[in-house]
Coordinates of N, CA and C in Angstrom, one line a residue:
X11 N -28.7 114.1 -111.1 CA -27.9 113.0 -111.5 C -27.6 113.1 -113.0
X12 N -26.4 112.8 -113.4 CA -26.0 112.9 -114.8 C -26.7 111.8 -115.7
X13 N -26.7 112.0 -117.0 CA -27.4 111.1 -117.9 C -26.6 109.8 -118.0
X14 N -27.3 108.7 -118.2 CA -26.7 107.4 -118.3 C -27.2 106.7 -119.5
X15 N -26.3 105.9 -120.2 CA -26.7 105.1 -121.3 C -26.8 103.6 -120.8
X16 N -27.9 102.9 -121.0 CA -28.0 101.5 -120.6 C -27.6 100.7 -121.8
X17 N -26.6 99.8 -121.7 CA -26.1 99.0 -122.8 C -26.3 97.5 -122.6
X18 N -26.6 96.8 -123.7 CA -26.8 95.4 -123.7 C -26.5 94.8 -125.0
X19 N -25.9 93.6 -125.1 CA -25.7 92.9 -126.3 C -26.6 91.7 -126.2
X20 N -27.3 91.3 -127.4 CA -28.3 90.3 -127.3 C -28.3 89.4 -128.5
X21 N -28.7 88.2 -128.3 CA -29.1 87.2 -129.4 C -30.1 86.2 -128.8
X22 N -31.3 86.3 -129.3 CA -32.4 85.4 -128.9 C -32.5 85.4 -127.3
X23 N -32.9 86.6 -126.9 CA -33.0 86.9 -125.4 C -34.5 87.2 -125.1
X24 N -35.5 86.6 -125.8 CA -36.8 87.0 -125.6 C -37.3 86.6 -124.2
X25 N -36.7 85.6 -123.5 CA -37.1 85.2 -122.2 C -36.6 86.3 -121.1
X26 N -35.6 87.0 -121.5 CA -34.9 87.9 -120.5 C -35.1 89.4 -120.8
X27 N -35.4 89.7 -122.1 CA -35.2 91.1 -122.5 C -36.2 92.1 -121.8
X28 N -37.4 91.7 -121.5 CA -38.3 92.5 -120.9 C -37.8 92.9 -119.5
X29 N -37.4 92.0 -118.7 CA -37.0 92.2 -117.3 C -35.6 93.0 -117.3
X30 N -34.7 92.7 -118.2 CA -33.4 93.4 -118.1 C -33.6 94.8 -118.5
X31 N -34.4 95.1 -119.5 CA -34.6 96.5 -120.0 C -35.3 97.3 -118.9
X32 N -36.2 96.7 -118.1 CA -36.8 97.4 -117.0 C -35.8 97.8 -116.0
X33 N -34.6 97.2 -115.9 CA -33.5 97.6 -115.0 C -32.9 98.9 -115.4
X34 N -33.1 99.3 -116.7 CA -32.6 100.6 -117.2 C -33.5 101.7 -117.1
X35 N -34.5 101.6 -116.2 CA -35.6 102.6 -116.1 C -35.0 104.0 -115.7
X36 N -33.8 104.1 -115.1 CA -33.3 105.4 -114.8 C -32.3 105.9 -115.8
X37 N -32.1 105.2 -116.9 CA -31.2 105.6 -118.0 C -32.1 106.4 -119.0
X38 N -31.4 107.4 -119.6 CA -32.2 108.2 -120.6 C -31.9 107.7 -122.0
X39 N -31.1 106.7 -122.1 CA -30.9 106.1 -123.4 C -30.6 104.6 -123.2
X40 N -31.1 103.7 -124.2 CA -30.8 102.3 -124.1 C -30.3 101.9 -125.5
X41 N -29.1 101.3 -125.5 CA -28.5 100.8 -126.7 C -28.4 99.3 -126.7
X42 N -29.0 98.7 -127.7 CA -29.0 97.2 -127.9 C -28.2 96.9 -129.1
X43 N -27.2 96.1 -129.0 CA -26.4 95.5 -130.1 C -26.9 94.1 -130.2
X44 N -27.7 93.8 -131.3 CA -28.3 92.5 -131.4 C -27.7 91.7 -132.6
X45 N -27.4 90.5 -132.3 CA -26.8 89.6 -133.4 C -27.9 88.9 -134.2
X46 N -28.8 89.7 -134.8 CA -29.8 89.2 -135.7 C -30.6 88.1 -135.0
X47 N -31.3 88.4 -133.9 CA -32.1 87.4 -133.1 C -33.2 86.9 -134.0
X48 N -33.6 85.7 -133.9 CA -34.6 85.0 -134.7 C -35.9 84.8 -133.9
X49 N -35.9 85.3 -132.6 CA -37.1 85.2 -131.7 C -37.7 86.6 -131.6
X50 N -38.4 86.8 -130.5 CA -39.1 88.1 -130.3 C -38.3 89.2 -129.6
X51 N -36.9 89.0 -129.5 CA -36.1 89.9 -128.7 C -36.3 91.3 -129.2
X52 N -36.2 91.6 -130.5 CA -36.2 92.9 -131.0 C -37.7 93.5 -130.9
X53 N -38.6 92.6 -131.2 CA -40.0 93.0 -131.1 C -40.4 93.5 -129.7
X54 N -39.9 92.8 -128.7 CA -40.2 93.3 -127.3 C -39.4 94.5 -127.0
X55 N -38.2 94.6 -127.4 CA -37.3 95.8 -127.1 C -37.9 97.0 -127.7
X56 N -38.4 97.0 -128.9 CA -38.9 98.1 -129.6 C -40.1 98.8 -128.8
X57 N -40.7 98.1 -127.9 CA -41.8 98.7 -127.1 C -41.3 99.7 -126.0
X58 N -40.0 99.6 -125.7 CA -39.4 100.5 -124.7 C -39.1 101.9 -125.3
X59 N -39.3 102.9 -124.5 CA -38.8 104.3 -125.0 C -37.3 104.4 -125.0
X60 N -36.8 105.3 -125.8 CA -35.4 105.7 -125.8 C -34.5 104.5 -126.2
X61 N -35.0 103.5 -126.9 CA -34.2 102.4 -127.3 C -33.7 102.5 -128.7
X62 N -32.4 102.3 -128.9 CA -31.8 102.2 -130.2 C -31.2 100.8 -130.4
X63 N -31.7 100.2 -131.5 CA -31.3 98.8 -131.8 C -30.3 98.8 -133.0
X64 N -29.2 98.2 -132.8 CA -28.2 98.0 -133.9 C -28.0 96.5 -134.2
X65 N -28.3 96.2 -135.4 CA -28.0 94.8 -135.8 C -26.6 94.6 -136.3
X66 N -25.9 93.7 -135.7 CA -24.5 93.5 -136.1 C -24.1 92.0 -135.9
X67 N -23.6 91.4 -137.0 CA -23.2 90.0 -137.0 C -22.2 89.8 -135.8
X68 N -22.5 88.7 -135.1 CA -21.6 88.3 -134.0 C -20.3 87.8 -134.5
X69 N -19.2 88.5 -134.0 CA -17.8 88.0 -134.2 C -17.2 87.5 -132.9
X70 N -17.3 88.3 -131.9 CA -16.9 88.0 -130.6 C -17.5 89.0 -129.6
X71 N -17.5 88.6 -128.3 CA -18.2 89.5 -127.3 C -17.5 90.8 -127.2
X72 N -16.2 90.9 -127.3 CA -15.5 92.2 -127.1 C -15.9 93.2 -128.2
X73 N -16.0 92.7 -129.5 CA -16.4 93.6 -130.5 C -17.8 94.1 -130.4
X74 N -18.7 93.2 -129.9 CA -20.1 93.7 -129.7 C -20.2 94.7 -128.6
X75 N -19.4 94.5 -127.6 CA -19.5 95.4 -126.4 C -18.9 96.8 -126.8
X76 N -17.8 96.8 -127.5 CA -17.1 98.0 -127.9 C -18.0 98.8 -128.9
X77 N -18.7 98.1 -129.7 CA -19.7 98.8 -130.7 C -20.8 99.5 -129.9
X78 N -21.3 98.8 -128.8 CA -22.3 99.5 -128.0 C -21.7 100.8 -127.3
X79 N -20.4 100.7 -126.8 CA -19.8 101.8 -126.2 C -19.6 103.0 -127.2
X80 N -19.3 102.6 -128.5 CA -19.1 103.7 -129.5 C -20.4 104.3 -129.9
X81 N -21.5 103.6 -129.7 CA -22.8 104.2 -130.1 C -23.4 105.1 -129.0
X82 N -23.1 104.8 -127.8 CA -23.7 105.6 -126.7 C -23.3 107.0 -126.8
X83 N -24.3 107.9 -126.4 CA -24.0 109.3 -126.4 C -23.6 109.9 -125.1
X84 N -23.8 109.1 -124.0 CA -23.4 109.6 -122.7 C -22.1 109.0 -122.3
X85 N -21.4 109.7 -121.4 CA -20.1 109.2 -120.9 C -20.3 108.1 -119.9
X86 N -21.3 108.2 -119.0 CA -21.6 107.2 -118.1 C -22.5 106.1 -118.7
X87 N -22.0 104.8 -118.6 CA -22.8 103.7 -119.2 C -23.0 102.6 -118.1
X88 N -24.2 102.0 -118.2 CA -24.5 100.8 -117.3 C -24.6 99.7 -118.3
X89 N -23.7 98.7 -118.2 CA -23.7 97.6 -119.2 C -24.1 96.3 -118.5
X90 N -25.3 95.8 -118.9 CA -25.8 94.6 -118.3 C -25.9 93.4 -119.3
X91 N -25.8 92.2 -118.8 CA -26.1 91.0 -119.6 C -27.6 90.7 -119.5
X92 N -28.1 89.9 -120.4 CA -29.5 89.6 -120.4 C -30.0 88.8 -119.2
X93 N -29.1 88.1 -118.6 CA -29.4 87.3 -117.4 C -29.2 88.0 -116.1
X94 N -28.9 89.3 -116.1 CA -28.6 90.0 -114.9 C -29.8 90.9 -114.5
X95 N -30.0 91.1 -113.2 CA -31.1 91.9 -112.7 C -30.6 92.8 -111.6
X96 N -31.0 94.1 -111.6 CA -30.7 95.0 -110.6 C -31.8 95.0 -109.5
X97 N -31.4 94.9 -108.3 CA -32.4 94.9 -107.2 C -32.7 96.3 -106.8
X98 N -33.9 96.6 -106.2 CA -34.2 98.0 -105.7 C -33.1 98.6 -104.9
X99 N -32.4 97.8 -104.0 CA -31.4 98.3 -103.2 C -30.1 98.7 -104.0
X100 N -29.8 97.9 -105.0 CA -28.7 98.2 -105.9 C -29.0 99.5 -106.7
X101 N -30.2 99.5 -107.2 CA -30.6 100.7 -108.0 C -30.4 102.0 -107.2
X102 N -30.9 102.0 -105.9 CA -30.8 103.1 -105.1 C -29.3 103.5 -104.8
X103 N -28.5 102.4 -104.6 CA -27.1 102.7 -104.4 C -26.4 103.3 -105.6
X104 N -26.7 102.9 -106.8 CA -26.2 103.4 -108.0 C -26.6 104.9 -108.1
X105 N -27.8 105.2 -107.9 CA -28.3 106.6 -108.1 C -27.7 107.5 -107.0
X106 N -27.6 107.0 -105.8 CA -27.0 107.8 -104.7 C -25.5 108.1 -105.0
X107 N -24.8 107.1 -105.6 CA -23.4 107.3 -105.9 C -23.2 108.4 -107.0
X108 N -24.1 108.3 -108.0 CA -24.0 109.2 -109.1 C -24.5 110.6 -108.8
X109 N -25.2 110.7 -107.7 CA -25.6 112.1 -107.2 C -24.6 112.7 -106.3
X110 N -23.5 112.0 -106.0 CA -22.4 112.6 -105.2 C -21.6 113.6 -106.0
X111 N -20.9 114.5 -105.3 CA -20.1 115.5 -106.0 C -18.9 114.8 -106.7
X112 N -18.4 113.7 -106.1 CA -17.2 113.0 -106.7 C -17.6 111.5 -106.9
X113 N -17.2 111.0 -108.1 CA -17.4 109.6 -108.3 C -16.0 108.9 -108.7
X114 N -16.0 107.6 -108.7 CA -14.9 106.9 -109.3 C -15.2 106.8 -110.8
X115 N -14.2 106.3 -111.5 CA -14.4 106.2 -113.0 C -15.1 104.9 -113.4
X116 N -15.0 103.8 -112.6 CA -15.6 102.5 -112.9 C -15.9 101.8 -111.6
X117 N -17.0 101.0 -111.7 CA -17.5 100.3 -110.4 C -17.6 98.8 -110.7
X118 N -17.1 98.0 -109.8 CA -17.3 96.6 -109.8 C -18.7 96.3 -109.2
X119 N -19.4 95.4 -109.8 CA -20.6 94.8 -109.2 C -20.4 93.4 -108.8
X120 N -20.6 93.0 -107.5 CA -20.5 91.6 -107.1 C -21.8 91.0 -107.6
X121 N -21.8 89.7 -107.9 CA -23.0 89.1 -108.4 C -23.4 87.9 -107.6
X122 N -24.7 87.7 -107.4 CA -25.3 86.5 -106.8 C -25.8 85.6 -107.8
X123 N -25.2 84.4 -107.9 CA -25.4 83.4 -108.9 C -26.6 82.5 -108.6
X124 N -27.4 82.2 -109.6 CA -28.5 81.3 -109.5 C -28.5 80.2 -110.5
X125 N -28.8 79.0 -110.1 CA -28.9 77.8 -111.0 C -30.3 77.4 -111.0
X126 N -31.0 77.7 -112.2 CA -32.4 77.4 -112.3 C -33.2 78.0 -111.1
X127 N -32.9 79.3 -110.8 CA -33.5 80.1 -109.8 C -33.1 79.6 -108.3
X128 N -32.2 78.6 -108.2 CA -31.7 78.2 -106.9 C -30.4 79.0 -106.6
X129 N -30.3 79.7 -105.5 CA -29.1 80.5 -105.2 C -27.9 79.6 -105.0
X130 N -26.8 79.9 -105.5 CA -25.5 79.2 -105.4 C -24.6 80.0 -104.5
X131 N -24.0 79.4 -103.5 CA -23.2 80.1 -102.5 C -21.7 79.9 -102.7
X132 N -21.4 78.9 -103.4 CA -19.9 78.5 -103.5 C -19.6 78.2 -105.0
X133 N -18.9 77.2 -105.3 CA -18.5 76.7 -106.6 C -17.8 77.8 -107.4
X134 N -17.0 78.7 -106.7 CA -16.3 79.7 -107.4 C -17.0 81.0 -107.6
X135 N -18.3 81.0 -107.2 CA -19.1 82.2 -107.4 C -19.0 83.2 -106.3
X136 N -18.3 82.9 -105.2 CA -18.3 83.7 -104.0 C -17.7 85.1 -104.3
X137 N -16.7 85.1 -105.1 CA -16.0 86.4 -105.4 C -16.3 86.9 -106.8
X138 N -17.3 86.4 -107.5 CA -17.6 86.8 -108.8 C -18.0 88.3 -108.9
X139 N -17.3 89.0 -109.7 CA -17.6 90.5 -109.9 C -17.2 90.9 -111.3
X140 N -17.8 91.9 -111.7 CA -17.5 92.5 -113.1 C -17.8 94.0 -113.0
X141 N -17.1 94.7 -113.9 CA -17.4 96.1 -114.1 C -18.8 96.2 -114.8
X142 N -19.7 97.0 -114.3 CA -21.0 97.2 -115.0 C -21.3 98.7 -115.2
X143 N -20.8 99.6 -114.3 CA -21.0 101.0 -114.4 C -19.7 101.7 -114.6
X144 N -19.5 102.5 -115.6 CA -18.2 103.2 -115.8 C -18.3 104.3 -116.8
X145 N -17.3 105.1 -116.9 CA -17.2 106.2 -117.9 C -16.6 105.7 -119.2
X146 N -17.2 105.9 -120.3 CA -16.7 105.5 -121.6 C -15.3 106.1 -121.8
X147 N -15.2 107.4 -121.4 CA -13.9 108.1 -121.7 C -12.8 107.5 -120.9
X148 N -13.0 106.6 -119.9 CA -12.0 106.1 -119.1 C -11.8 104.6 -119.2
X149 N -12.6 103.9 -120.1 CA -12.5 102.5 -120.1 C -12.9 102.0 -121.5
X150 N -12.3 100.8 -121.8 CA -12.6 100.1 -123.1 C -12.3 98.6 -122.9
X151 N -13.1 97.8 -123.7 CA -12.8 96.4 -123.6 C -11.6 96.0 -124.5
X152 N -10.7 95.2 -123.9 CA -9.4 94.9 -124.5 C -9.6 94.1 -125.8
X153 N -9.1 94.6 -126.9 CA -9.2 93.9 -128.2 C -8.5 92.6 -128.2
X154 N -9.0 91.6 -128.9 CA -8.4 90.3 -129.0 C -8.9 89.2 -128.1
X155 N -9.8 89.6 -127.1 CA -10.4 88.6 -126.2 C -11.7 88.3 -126.8
X156 N -11.9 87.0 -127.2 CA -13.2 86.6 -127.9 C -14.2 86.3 -126.8
X157 N -13.8 85.9 -125.6 CA -14.8 85.5 -124.6 C -14.1 86.0 -123.3
X158 N -15.0 86.1 -122.2 CA -14.5 86.6 -120.9 C -13.8 87.9 -121.1
X159 N -14.6 88.8 -121.8 CA -14.0 90.1 -122.2 C -13.6 90.9 -121.0
X160 N -12.6 91.7 -121.1 CA -11.9 92.4 -120.0 C -12.0 93.9 -120.3
X161 N -12.5 94.6 -119.3 CA -12.5 96.1 -119.4 C -11.3 96.6 -118.8
X162 N -10.6 97.4 -119.6 CA -9.4 98.1 -119.2 C -9.8 99.5 -118.7
X163 N -9.5 99.8 -117.5 CA -9.9 101.1 -116.9 C -8.7 102.0 -116.7
X164 N -8.8 103.2 -117.2 CA -7.7 104.2 -117.0 C -8.2 105.2 -116.1
X165 N -8.3 104.8 -114.8 CA -8.9 105.8 -113.8 C -9.1 105.1 -112.5
X166 N -10.0 105.7 -111.7 CA -10.2 105.2 -110.3 C -11.3 104.1 -110.3
X167 N -11.2 103.2 -109.4 CA -12.2 102.1 -109.3 C -12.9 102.0 -108.0
X168 N -14.2 101.8 -108.0 CA -14.9 101.6 -106.8 C -15.7 100.3 -106.9
X169 N -16.5 100.0 -105.9 CA -17.4 98.8 -105.9 C -18.7 99.1 -105.1
X170 N -19.7 98.4 -105.5 CA -21.0 98.5 -104.8 C -21.2 97.4 -103.8
X171 N -21.9 97.8 -102.7 CA -22.1 96.8 -101.6 C -23.2 95.8 -102.0
X172 N -24.3 96.3 -102.6 CA -25.4 95.4 -103.0 C -25.1 94.6 -104.2
X173 N -25.5 93.4 -104.3 CA -25.2 92.5 -105.4 C -26.2 92.5 -106.5
X174 N -25.6 92.3 -107.7 CA -26.4 92.1 -108.9 C -26.8 90.7 -109.0
X175 N -28.1 90.4 -109.3 CA -28.6 89.1 -109.4 C -28.2 88.5 -110.8
X176 N -27.6 87.3 -110.8 CA -27.1 86.7 -112.0 C -27.8 85.3 -112.3
X177 N -28.8 85.3 -113.1 CA -29.5 84.1 -113.4 C -28.9 83.4 -114.7
X178 N -27.7 83.0 -114.5 CA -26.9 82.5 -115.6 C -27.4 81.2 -116.1
X179 N -27.9 80.4 -115.2 CA -28.3 79.0 -115.6 C -29.8 78.9 -115.5
X180 N -30.5 78.8 -116.7 CA -31.9 78.5 -116.6 C -32.2 77.0 -116.6
X181 N -31.3 76.3 -117.2 CA -31.4 74.8 -117.1 C -30.0 74.2 -117.5
X182 N -29.8 73.0 -117.2 CA -28.5 72.3 -117.3 C -28.1 72.3 -118.8
X183 N -29.0 71.9 -119.7 CA -28.6 71.7 -121.1 C -28.2 73.1 -121.8
X184 N -28.9 74.1 -121.5 CA -28.6 75.4 -122.1 C -27.3 76.0 -121.6
X185 N -27.0 75.7 -120.3 CA -25.8 76.2 -119.7 C -24.6 75.4 -120.3
X186 N -24.8 74.1 -120.5 CA -23.8 73.2 -121.1 C -23.4 73.8 -122.5
X187 N -24.4 74.1 -123.3 CA -24.1 74.7 -124.6 C -23.4 76.0 -124.5
X188 N -23.7 76.8 -123.5 CA -23.0 78.1 -123.3 C -21.6 77.8 -123.0
X189 N -21.3 76.9 -122.1 CA -19.9 76.6 -121.7 C -19.1 76.1 -122.9
X190 N -19.7 75.2 -123.7 CA -19.0 74.7 -124.9 C -18.7 75.8 -125.8
X191 N -19.7 76.7 -126.0 CA -19.5 77.9 -126.9 C -18.3 78.8 -126.4
X192 N -18.3 79.0 -125.1 CA -17.2 79.8 -124.6 C -15.9 79.1 -124.8
X193 N -15.9 77.8 -124.6 CA -14.6 77.1 -124.8 C -14.1 77.1 -126.2
X194 N -15.0 77.0 -127.2 CA -14.7 77.1 -128.6 C -14.1 78.5 -128.9
X195 N -14.7 79.6 -128.4 CA -14.2 80.9 -128.6 C -12.8 81.1 -128.0
X196 N -12.7 80.6 -126.8 CA -11.4 80.7 -126.1 C -10.3 80.0 -126.8
X197 N -10.6 78.8 -127.4 CA -9.6 78.1 -128.2 C -9.2 78.8 -129.4
X198 N -10.1 79.5 -130.0 CA -9.8 80.3 -131.2 C -8.9 81.5 -130.8
X199 N -9.2 82.1 -129.7 CA -8.4 83.2 -129.1 C -6.9 82.7 -128.9
X200 N -6.8 81.5 -128.2 CA -5.5 81.0 -127.9 C -4.7 80.7 -129.2
X201 N -5.4 80.2 -130.3 CA -4.7 79.9 -131.5 C -4.2 81.2 -132.2
X202 N -5.0 82.3 -132.1 CA -4.5 83.5 -132.7 C -3.3 84.0 -131.9
X203 N -3.2 83.7 -130.6 CA -2.1 84.2 -129.8 C -0.8 83.3 -130.0
X204 N -1.0 82.2 -130.8 CA 0.1 81.3 -131.0 C 0.3 80.2 -130.0
X205 N -0.7 79.9 -129.2 CA -0.7 78.8 -128.2 C -0.7 77.5 -129.0
X206 N 0.2 76.6 -128.5 CA 0.2 75.2 -129.1 C -0.6 74.2 -128.3
X207 N -1.3 73.4 -129.1 CA -2.1 72.3 -128.4 C -1.2 71.3 -127.7
X208 N -1.7 70.9 -126.5 CA -1.0 69.9 -125.7 C -2.0 69.0 -125.1
X209 N -2.0 67.7 -125.4 CA -3.0 66.8 -124.8 C -2.7 66.7 -123.2
X210 N -1.5 66.8 -122.8 CA -1.2 66.8 -121.4 C -1.8 68.0 -120.7
X211 N -1.7 69.2 -121.3 CA -2.2 70.4 -120.7 C -3.8 70.3 -120.7
X212 N -4.3 69.8 -121.8 CA -5.8 69.6 -121.9 C -6.4 68.9 -120.7
X213 N -5.8 67.7 -120.5 CA -6.4 66.8 -119.4 C -6.0 67.3 -118.0
X214 N -4.8 67.8 -117.9 CA -4.4 68.3 -116.6 C -5.2 69.6 -116.2
X215 N -5.4 70.5 -117.1 CA -6.1 71.7 -116.7 C -7.6 71.4 -116.6
X216 N -8.1 70.5 -117.3 CA -9.6 70.1 -117.2 C -9.8 69.5 -115.8
X217 N -8.9 68.6 -115.4 CA -9.0 68.0 -114.1 C -8.9 69.0 -113.0
X218 N -7.9 69.9 -113.1 CA -7.7 70.9 -112.1 C -8.8 71.9 -112.0
X219 N -9.4 72.2 -113.1 CA -10.6 73.1 -113.0 C -11.7 72.5 -112.2
X220 N -12.0 71.2 -112.4 CA -13.0 70.6 -111.6 C -12.7 70.6 -110.2
X221 N -11.4 70.2 -109.9 CA -11.0 70.1 -108.5 C -11.1 71.5 -107.8
X222 N -10.7 72.5 -108.5 CA -10.7 73.9 -108.0 C -12.1 74.3 -107.6
X223 N -13.0 74.1 -108.6 CA -14.4 74.6 -108.4 C -15.1 73.7 -107.3
X224 N -14.9 72.4 -107.4 CA -15.7 71.5 -106.5 C -15.1 71.4 -105.1
X225 N -13.8 71.4 -105.0 CA -13.1 71.2 -103.7 C -12.6 72.5 -103.1
X226 N -11.7 73.1 -103.9 CA -11.1 74.4 -103.4 C -12.0 75.5 -103.2
X227 N -13.0 75.6 -104.2 CA -14.0 76.7 -104.1 C -15.3 76.2 -103.5
X228 N -15.3 75.1 -102.9 CA -16.4 74.6 -102.0 C -17.7 74.2 -102.8
X229 N -17.6 73.9 -104.0 CA -18.8 73.5 -104.8 C -19.5 72.3 -104.2
X230 N -18.8 71.5 -103.5 CA -19.4 70.3 -102.8 C -20.5 70.7 -101.9
X231 N -20.5 72.0 -101.4 CA -21.5 72.4 -100.4 C -22.7 73.0 -101.2
X232 N -22.7 73.1 -102.5 CA -23.8 73.5 -103.3 C -24.7 72.3 -103.8
X233 N -24.4 71.1 -103.3 CA -25.2 70.0 -103.6 C -25.0 69.5 -105.1
X234 N -26.1 69.0 -105.6 CA -26.1 68.5 -107.0 C -25.7 69.6 -108.0
X235 N -26.2 70.8 -107.7 CA -25.9 72.0 -108.6 C -24.4 72.3 -108.6
X236 N -23.8 72.2 -107.4 CA -22.4 72.4 -107.3 C -21.5 71.5 -108.1
X237 N -21.9 70.2 -108.1 CA -21.3 69.2 -108.9 C -21.4 69.5 -110.4
X238 N -22.7 69.9 -110.8 CA -22.9 70.2 -112.2 C -22.2 71.4 -112.7
X239 N -22.1 72.4 -111.9 CA -21.4 73.6 -112.2 C -19.9 73.4 -112.4
X240 N -19.4 72.6 -111.4 CA -17.9 72.3 -111.5 C -17.6 71.4 -112.7
X241 N -18.5 70.5 -113.0 CA -18.3 69.7 -114.2 C -18.3 70.5 -115.5
X242 N -19.3 71.4 -115.6 CA -19.5 72.2 -116.8 C -18.4 73.3 -117.0
X243 N -17.8 73.8 -115.8 CA -16.7 74.6 -115.9 C -15.5 73.9 -116.5
X244 N -15.3 72.7 -116.0 CA -14.2 71.9 -116.5 C -14.4 71.4 -118.0
X245 N -15.7 71.2 -118.3 CA -16.0 70.9 -119.7 C -15.6 72.0 -120.7
X246 N -15.8 73.3 -120.2 CA -15.4 74.4 -121.0 C -13.9 74.5 -121.3
X247 N -13.1 74.1 -120.2 CA -11.7 74.0 -120.4 C -11.3 72.9 -121.4
X248 N -11.9 71.8 -121.3 CA -11.7 70.7 -122.3 C -12.0 71.1 -123.7
X249 N -13.1 71.8 -123.9 CA -13.5 72.2 -125.2 C -12.6 73.4 -125.7
X250 N -12.0 74.1 -124.8 CA -11.0 75.1 -125.2 C -9.9 74.5 -126.0
X251 N -9.4 73.4 -125.5 CA -8.3 72.7 -126.1 C -8.7 71.9 -127.3
X252 N -10.0 71.4 -127.3 CA -10.5 70.8 -128.5 C -10.5 71.8 -129.7
X253 N -11.0 73.0 -129.3 CA -11.1 74.0 -130.3 C -9.7 74.4 -130.8
X254 N -8.7 74.6 -129.9 CA -7.4 74.9 -130.2 C -6.8 73.9 -131.2
X255 N -7.0 72.6 -130.9 CA -6.5 71.5 -131.7 C -7.1 71.6 -133.1
X256 N -8.4 71.9 -133.3 CA -9.0 72.0 -134.6 C -8.4 73.2 -135.4
X257 N -8.1 74.3 -134.7 CA -7.6 75.5 -135.3 C -6.2 75.2 -135.9
X258 N -5.5 74.2 -135.3 CA -4.1 73.9 -135.8 C -4.0 72.8 -136.8
X259 N -5.2 72.1 -137.0 CA -5.2 71.0 -138.0 C -5.4 71.6 -139.4

């Protein structure tokens, strides 16, 4: 199997860093781009072999990710978030794929979403997928996107059958703060692109986001958690326009 670089960007991930770094056990290099964590993230990470830690002030997610790509020495990279976990079945599938004579240039990972360790089946998570394994020489995150960073792939694309576990929500309040943060960054991104604030668009898109997640994407069948997820997704849209409004004042 060819060499792989495991990549991750962090900020105060002491609750996650041990487990996510263990998912890189088949990588011969681990690159961590840390935004000056004030907890034990770096201390825990330094205990792992083949780890290189880069301290870089956070500007946006895209810049952090591209810095990790530029630092890696291998062409193949496995890029995980702190709240993601590779199952034994997915690990085997990745290794088997990379042992083949021919590979794609980038692979989608479908993700299984958890809310405080409770599995979520709907609420828009059914089709959630992201690129996580790819060749650096064939892909790069598109500049200008401050949040919901997008990988541009100049090559062939595949996908894995086994899902990545995504423990995105440890508790309601922390996820609420994450959604607000995402909304603020998205508003700044829209302002840079010349988007004009509209109170009509703010309220219409906020309402539609909730309706889409809770009704159209069947969040109603996820119980209380489905309602909370749908609300917080719509809150992020509302905060996007609040951020855009502030940028234009």
